[in-house]
Coordinates of C-alpha atoms and ligand atoms in Angstrom, one line a residue:
M1 CA 80.5 21.2 -11.9
L2 CA 76.8 22.7 -12.2
Q3 CA 76.7 20.4 -15.7
E4 CA 78.2 17.2 -13.5
K5 CA 75.0 18.5 -11.0
L6 CA 72.5 18.8 -13.3
H7 CA 73.7 15.4 -15.1
E8 CA 74.1 13.5 -11.1
L9 CA 70.6 15.2 -10.8
R10 CA 68.4 14.1 -13.5
Q11 CA 69.7 10.5 -13.3
K12 CA 69.0 10.0 -9.2
A13 CA 65.7 11.0 -10.5
E14 CA 65.2 9.0 -13.6
E15 CA 66.6 5.9 -10.8
S16 CA 63.9 7.3 -8.0
I17 CA 61.1 7.3 -10.0
R18 CA 61.4 4.2 -11.5
L19 CA 61.4 2.6 -8.1
V20 CA 58.6 4.4 -7.0
A21 CA 55.6 2.4 -6.2
D22 CA 52.7 4.6 -5.3
L23 CA 51.4 7.9 -5.3
K24 CA 52.5 9.1 -1.9
Q25 CA 56.3 8.3 -2.7
L26 CA 56.1 9.9 -6.1
Q27 CA 54.7 12.8 -4.6
E28 CA 57.5 13.3 -2.2
I29 CA 59.9 11.9 -4.8
Q30 CA 58.8 15.3 -6.5
V31 CA 59.1 17.4 -3.9
H32 CA 62.6 16.4 -3.1
F33 CA 63.8 17.3 -6.5
L34 CA 61.7 19.9 -7.9
G35 CA 60.7 22.0 -4.6
K36 CA 61.1 24.8 -3.3
K37 CA 64.3 23.6 -1.1
G38 CA 65.2 20.6 -3.1
P39 CA 68.5 20.7 -5.7
M40 CA 67.2 21.6 -8.8
T41 CA 66.1 25.1 -7.0
E42 CA 69.4 25.5 -5.3
I43 CA 71.2 25.0 -9.3
M44 CA 69.4 27.4 -10.5
K45 CA 70.1 30.2 -7.4
G46 CA 73.2 29.5 -8.6
M47 CA 72.9 30.7 -12.0
G48 CA 73.5 34.4 -11.1
K49 CA 77.2 33.5 -9.9
L50 CA 78.3 32.2 -14.1
S51 CA 79.7 33.6 -16.3
K52 CA 77.7 35.5 -19.5
E53 CA 79.0 32.6 -21.8
E54 CA 78.1 29.7 -19.6
R55 CA 74.4 31.1 -18.6
P56 CA 72.7 29.9 -21.1
V57 CA 74.2 26.9 -22.2
I58 CA 73.8 25.6 -18.0
G59 CA 70.3 27.6 -18.0
Q60 CA 69.0 25.3 -21.0
L61 CA 70.5 22.1 -19.4
A62 CA 68.7 23.0 -16.6
N63 CA 65.5 23.4 -18.3
E64 CA 65.8 20.0 -19.6
V65 CA 66.4 18.0 -16.9
R66 CA 63.6 20.1 -15.4
Q67 CA 61.0 19.0 -18.0
G68 CA 62.6 15.7 -18.4
I69 CA 62.2 14.9 -14.5
T70 CA 58.9 16.6 -15.0
G71 CA 57.6 14.0 -18.0
L72 CA 58.7 11.5 -15.9
I73 CA 56.9 12.2 -13.1
E74 CA 54.0 12.6 -15.1
E75 CA 54.3 9.4 -17.3
K76 CA 54.5 7.5 -13.7
K77 CA 51.7 9.3 -11.9
K78 CA 49.4 8.2 -15.4
E79 CA 51.1 4.4 -15.0
L80 CA 50.5 4.2 -11.5
E81 CA 46.9 5.9 -11.5
A82 CA 46.0 3.1 -14.5
A83 CA 47.7 0.4 -12.2
I84 CA 44.7 1.2 -9.2
L85 CA 41.9 0.9 -11.5
E86 CA 42.8 -1.5 -12.7
Q87 CA 42.9 -3.3 -9.2
K88 CA 39.6 -1.3 -8.6
L89 CA 37.6 -2.5 -11.8
S90 CA 39.1 -6.5 -11.1
K91 CA 38.1 -6.2 -7.4
E92 CA 34.5 -5.0 -8.1
K93 CA 33.7 -7.6 -11.1
I94 CA 30.2 -8.7 -10.7
D95 CA 29.1 -12.2 -11.1
V96 CA 26.4 -12.5 -13.3
T97 CA 26.2 -16.1 -12.6
L98 CA 24.8 -15.6 -8.8
P99 CA 20.7 -15.8 -8.4
G100 CA 18.8 -12.2 -8.0
R101 CA 17.3 -10.8 -5.6
K102 CA 13.6 -11.6 -5.0
A103 CA 11.5 -9.1 -5.3
P104 CA 8.5 -8.5 -3.2
V105 CA 5.7 -9.0 -4.6
G106 CA 2.2 -8.0 -3.3
S107 CA -1.1 -9.8 -2.9
H108 CA -4.7 -9.0 -1.9
H109 CA -5.9 -7.6 0.6
L110 CA -8.0 -10.1 2.9
L111 CA -10.6 -7.6 3.4
G112 CA -11.1 -7.2 -0.6
S113 CA -11.2 -11.5 -0.9
V114 CA -13.3 -11.9 1.2
I115 CA -15.8 -9.3 0.0
R116 CA -14.7 -10.5 -4.1
D117 CA -15.9 -13.9 -2.4
V118 CA -19.2 -12.7 -1.8
Q119 CA -19.9 -11.0 -4.3
D120 CA -19.0 -14.0 -7.0
L121 CA -21.8 -15.8 -4.8
F122 CA -24.3 -13.7 -5.3
I123 CA -23.0 -12.8 -8.9
G124 CA -23.1 -16.9 -9.1
M125 CA -27.4 -16.2 -8.1
G126 CA -27.9 -13.4 -10.5
F127 CA -27.1 -10.8 -8.9
S128 CA -25.3 -7.6 -10.5
I129 CA -23.0 -5.4 -8.5
A130 CA -24.7 -1.7 -8.1
E131 CA -22.1 1.1 -6.4
G132 CA -22.8 4.5 -6.1
P133 CA -21.1 7.7 -4.2
E134 CA -20.1 8.0 -0.5
V135 CA -20.8 11.5 -0.1
E136 CA -24.6 11.7 -0.3
T137 CA -28.1 13.5 0.8
D138 CA -30.0 13.0 3.7
T139 CA -32.7 12.6 0.8
Y140 CA -31.1 9.1 -0.3
N141 CA -29.7 7.9 2.8
F142 CA -32.6 8.4 5.4
E143 CA -35.4 9.9 4.1
K144 CA -35.8 6.9 1.4
L145 CA -35.4 4.4 3.7
N146 CA -38.2 5.5 5.9
L147 CA -35.8 6.9 8.4
P148 CA -38.1 10.2 8.6
K149 CA -37.3 13.7 10.1
N150 CA -36.4 13.4 13.7
H151 CA -35.4 10.0 14.5
P152 CA -32.9 8.8 16.1
A153 CA -30.6 7.7 13.4
R154 CA -30.1 10.8 12.2
D155 CA -28.8 12.2 15.1
M156 CA -25.5 14.9 14.0
Q157 CA -23.5 12.7 16.5
D158 CA -23.8 9.4 14.7
S159 CA -22.9 10.6 11.3
F160 CA -20.4 13.0 9.5
Y161 CA -22.0 16.0 8.4
L162 CA -21.2 18.1 5.4
S163 CA -23.9 20.2 5.4
E164 CA -27.5 20.4 6.7
D165 CA -28.5 17.8 3.7
I166 CA -24.9 15.9 2.8
L167 CA -23.2 13.5 5.1
L168 CA -21.3 10.8 4.4
R169 CA -23.6 7.5 3.5
T170 CA -24.3 5.8 6.9
H171 CA -24.8 3.0 5.0
T172 CA -24.8 1.6 1.5
S173 CA -28.5 1.6 1.2
P174 CA -29.3 5.0 -0.6
M175 CA -27.6 3.2 -3.5
Q176 CA -30.0 0.7 -3.2
A177 CA -33.2 3.2 -3.2
R178 CA -31.0 5.0 -6.1
T179 CA -30.7 1.8 -7.8
L180 CA -34.9 0.7 -7.5
E181 CA -35.9 4.6 -8.7
A182 CA -33.6 3.9 -12.0
H183 CA -36.0 0.9 -12.7
H184 CA -39.6 3.0 -12.7
G185 CA -41.9 0.4 -10.5
R186 CA -40.5 -2.2 -13.0
G187 CA -39.1 -5.5 -11.4
P188 CA -37.0 -7.5 -11.2
V189 CA -34.1 -5.9 -9.0
K190 CA -31.5 -7.8 -8.2
I191 CA -28.2 -5.9 -6.7
I192 CA -25.5 -6.6 -4.4
C193 CA -24.0 -3.1 -3.1
P194 CA -20.5 -3.3 -1.4
G195 CA -18.5 -0.2 -0.2
K196 CA -17.2 2.1 2.4
V197 CA -19.9 3.6 5.1
Y198 CA -18.9 5.9 8.0
R199 CA -20.2 6.6 11.4
R200 CA -19.1 8.8 14.1
D201 CA -17.6 6.2 16.4
N202 CA -14.6 6.2 18.3
D203 CA -12.4 3.3 17.1
D204 CA -11.9 0.2 19.2
A205 CA -11.0 -3.6 18.2
T206 CA -14.1 -3.7 16.9
H207 CA -15.3 -0.2 16.2
S208 CA -14.4 2.3 13.1
H209 CA -15.6 5.4 12.0
Q210 CA -14.7 4.0 8.1
F211 CA -16.1 0.4 7.2
M212 CA -17.3 -1.6 4.5
Q213 CA -20.7 -2.8 4.1
I214 CA -22.9 -5.5 2.1
E215 CA -25.9 -5.2 1.1
G216 CA -28.3 -7.1 -0.8
L217 CA -31.5 -6.6 -2.3
Y218 CA -34.1 -8.4 -4.6
V219 CA -37.7 -7.0 -5.4
D220 CA -40.3 -8.5 -8.0
R221 CA -43.6 -10.3 -7.9
N222 CA -43.7 -13.0 -5.5
V223 CA -40.7 -12.6 -4.0
R224 CA -41.3 -14.4 0.2
L225 CA -38.8 -14.7 3.3
S226 CA -38.6 -17.9 2.2
D227 CA -36.4 -17.0 -0.9
L228 CA -34.8 -14.9 2.0
K229 CA -33.8 -17.6 3.8
G230 CA -33.1 -19.9 0.9
V231 CA -30.1 -17.2 -0.1
L232 CA -28.5 -16.8 3.3
T233 CA -28.2 -20.3 3.4
V234 CA -26.1 -20.1 0.1
F235 CA -24.4 -17.8 1.9
A236 CA -23.8 -18.8 4.9
K237 CA -22.8 -22.3 3.6
H238 CA -20.1 -21.5 1.4
V239 CA -18.3 -18.9 3.1
F240 CA -19.1 -21.3 6.3
G241 CA -19.0 -24.4 5.6
A242 CA -21.6 -26.6 4.1
D243 CA -22.8 -28.0 7.2
R244 CA -23.9 -25.1 8.2
E245 CA -27.3 -24.3 9.3
I246 CA -28.7 -20.8 9.7
R247 CA -31.7 -19.6 12.2
L248 CA -33.5 -16.6 11.8
R249 CA -34.5 -13.9 15.1
P250 CA -37.1 -11.3 15.4
S251 CA -35.1 -7.9 14.6
F252 CA -36.0 -4.1 14.0
F253 CA -34.9 -2.0 11.1
P254 CA -36.3 1.0 9.8
F255 CA -36.1 -0.2 6.0
T256 CA -37.8 -3.4 6.6
E257 CA -41.0 -5.1 8.2
P258 CA -40.5 -8.0 8.9
S259 CA -37.1 -7.4 10.6
V260 CA -34.7 -10.6 11.0
E261 CA -31.2 -11.0 12.4
M262 CA -29.4 -14.2 11.2
D263 CA -27.4 -16.7 12.9
I264 CA -25.0 -19.3 11.9
S265 CA -24.4 -22.6 13.6
C266 CA -20.9 -22.7 15.1
F267 CA -18.3 -23.2 12.5
R268 CA -16.0 -24.0 15.3
C269 CA -17.8 -26.3 17.6
G270 CA -21.0 -27.4 15.8
G271 CA -23.2 -26.3 17.7
H272 CA -22.4 -27.5 21.0
G273 CA -20.9 -24.3 22.8
C274 CA -17.5 -23.0 22.8
N275 CA -15.8 -19.9 23.2
V276 CA -16.1 -18.4 19.5
C277 CA -19.9 -18.8 19.9
K278 CA -19.9 -17.7 23.6
G279 CA -21.2 -21.2 24.4
T280 CA -24.7 -21.0 22.7
G281 CA -23.8 -22.7 19.8
W282 CA -25.2 -19.7 17.2
I283 CA -23.0 -16.5 15.8
E284 CA -24.6 -13.2 14.3
I285 CA -24.3 -12.8 11.0
L286 CA -26.1 -10.2 9.5
G287 CA -29.2 -8.5 9.6
A288 CA -32.2 -8.6 7.5
G289 CA -35.9 -8.6 6.0
M290 CA -38.4 -7.4 3.7
V291 CA -38.2 -4.5 2.2
H292 CA -40.8 -2.1 3.6
P293 CA -44.1 -1.0 1.8
N294 CA -43.1 2.9 2.6
V295 CA -39.3 2.5 1.2
L296 CA -40.6 0.5 -2.5
R297 CA -43.3 3.4 -2.5
M298 CA -40.9 5.9 -2.0
S299 CA -38.7 4.6 -4.9
G300 CA -41.5 3.7 -7.7
F301 CA -42.3 0.6 -6.7
D302 CA -46.5 -0.4 -5.9
P303 CA -45.8 -2.5 -3.0
A304 CA -49.9 -4.1 -3.7
V305 CA -47.5 -5.8 -6.9
Y306 CA -44.2 -5.9 -5.8
S307 CA -42.5 -6.9 -2.4
G308 CA -38.5 -7.9 -1.5
F309 CA -35.7 -9.3 0.9
A310 CA -33.2 -7.1 1.6
F311 CA -29.9 -7.8 4.0
G312 CA -26.5 -5.9 5.5
M313 CA -23.7 -7.4 6.6
G314 CA -20.3 -6.2 7.8
P315 CA -17.5 -7.8 5.9
E316 CA -14.8 -7.2 8.4
R317 CA -16.7 -9.3 11.0
I318 CA -16.9 -11.8 8.0
A319 CA -13.7 -11.8 7.8
M320 CA -12.8 -11.3 11.5
L321 CA -15.1 -14.7 12.5
K322 CA -13.8 -16.7 9.8
Y323 CA -9.9 -15.9 10.0
G324 CA -10.0 -15.0 14.0
I325 CA -9.0 -12.1 13.8
E326 CA -9.6 -9.5 17.3
D327 CA -8.3 -6.6 15.9
I328 CA -10.7 -4.5 13.6
R329 CA -7.7 -1.9 12.9
H330 CA -6.0 -4.9 11.6
F331 CA -7.5 -4.4 7.8
Y332 CA -6.5 -0.3 7.9
T333 CA -3.5 0.0 9.1
D334 CA -1.6 -2.3 6.7
D335 CA 1.0 -3.9 8.4
S336 CA 2.5 -6.3 6.2
R337 CA 2.9 -8.9 9.2
F338 CA -0.1 -8.9 9.5
L339 CA -1.6 -8.4 5.6
S340 CA 1.3 -11.1 4.5
Q341 CA -0.6 -13.7 6.5
F342 CA -3.3 -13.8 4.1
K343 CA -1.4 -14.3 0.8
R344 CA -3.4 -16.4 -1.6
S345 CA -3.8 -16.2 -4.8
Ligands
2NL1 C1 -27.3 -4.6 9.3 C2 -28.7 -4.6 8.5 C3 -29.8 -4.3 6.6 C4 -31.5 -3.7 4.8 C5 -30.5 -3.4 5.1 C6 -32.2 -2.2 2.4 C7 -31.8 -1.6 1.8 C8 -33.4 -1.2 1.2 C9 -35.1 -1.6 1.6 C10 -34.6 -2.1 2.8 CL1 -32.9 -0.2 -0.6 N1 -33.4 -2.7 3.3 N2 -31.2 -2.9 3.4 C11 -32.1 -4.5 5.2 C12 -32.2 -4.5 6.4 C13 -31.0 -5.0 7.2 O1 -28.6 -4.2 7.2 O2 -27.2 -4.9 10.7 N3 -25.8 -5.2 8.6 C14 -24.6 -4.4 9.2

């Protein structure tokens, strides 16, 4: 009886396993045939009623059947898992002929491009680039530039002081004074000083506590205001267009005498008056002058022998005018939507 039942069970199980389509069904079949409430358990329970002679024979057969079914289930399981993997692989295959994703390519920052353009122009006229510390001493930032103690520009409110004698430079002029000094009273000195400078200011559309400056300095025998005019005319035409004219207006800086402000004829309206030049036909671009004799003397040059011109400009202002940028903070907040408008070589 039991023997027959076991053979029948084996046959049924084989049949069921063969027809199984997925892992869930296979699991159900395993529970159905071999589980606690299944026929196999039932048969094992009935073993106790068997005679001594029958028990080992049936026991052995039952074990064989159980192992046989278990083996078939394992086999089927592997088969199904392999099929699943195969299907997954065929679905996820990579099409190597598809075009690749474009990697974002960076570009020069507009402010850097403007500064390099100015530098290159002056290098072409025989100037060298001189760069120096942004943390300066009171001596080089003020004293050597004819800004004596008690000068209003030294007000604690206007600068970032690290101690009584050390501050973040308020202009690039200290580097000009350092370069003059390094020449031990012998010209020519012909330099451009670009770099970051700092003022205590509340940031708004036209002010920033950190900004850039480009200063120029030319000291030699017989350097005259007309040399300054010539060099600045070349600069104005290079940056703002070949038909620009310049004009100089009297001004004041402690480190130059005489001092001037330079305007260019409006590049938008050509001088008739528009909203860029506020109806005047002229746009203020930079400050300049002849190096003050005190400055020359303090840096080791004899003002009876040497003279020179100097100028200072804000590259942010130059870039804002040239490219119609309305807020200086665009240069520092690095929003790629702003920056990518100026992607060029
Ligand atoms: C401005 C004006 C200026 C200078 C900077 C200078 C430097 C030395 C000696 C004499 Cl070592 N002068 N620099 C001269 C005149 C004007 O900058 O408005 N900058 C934005």
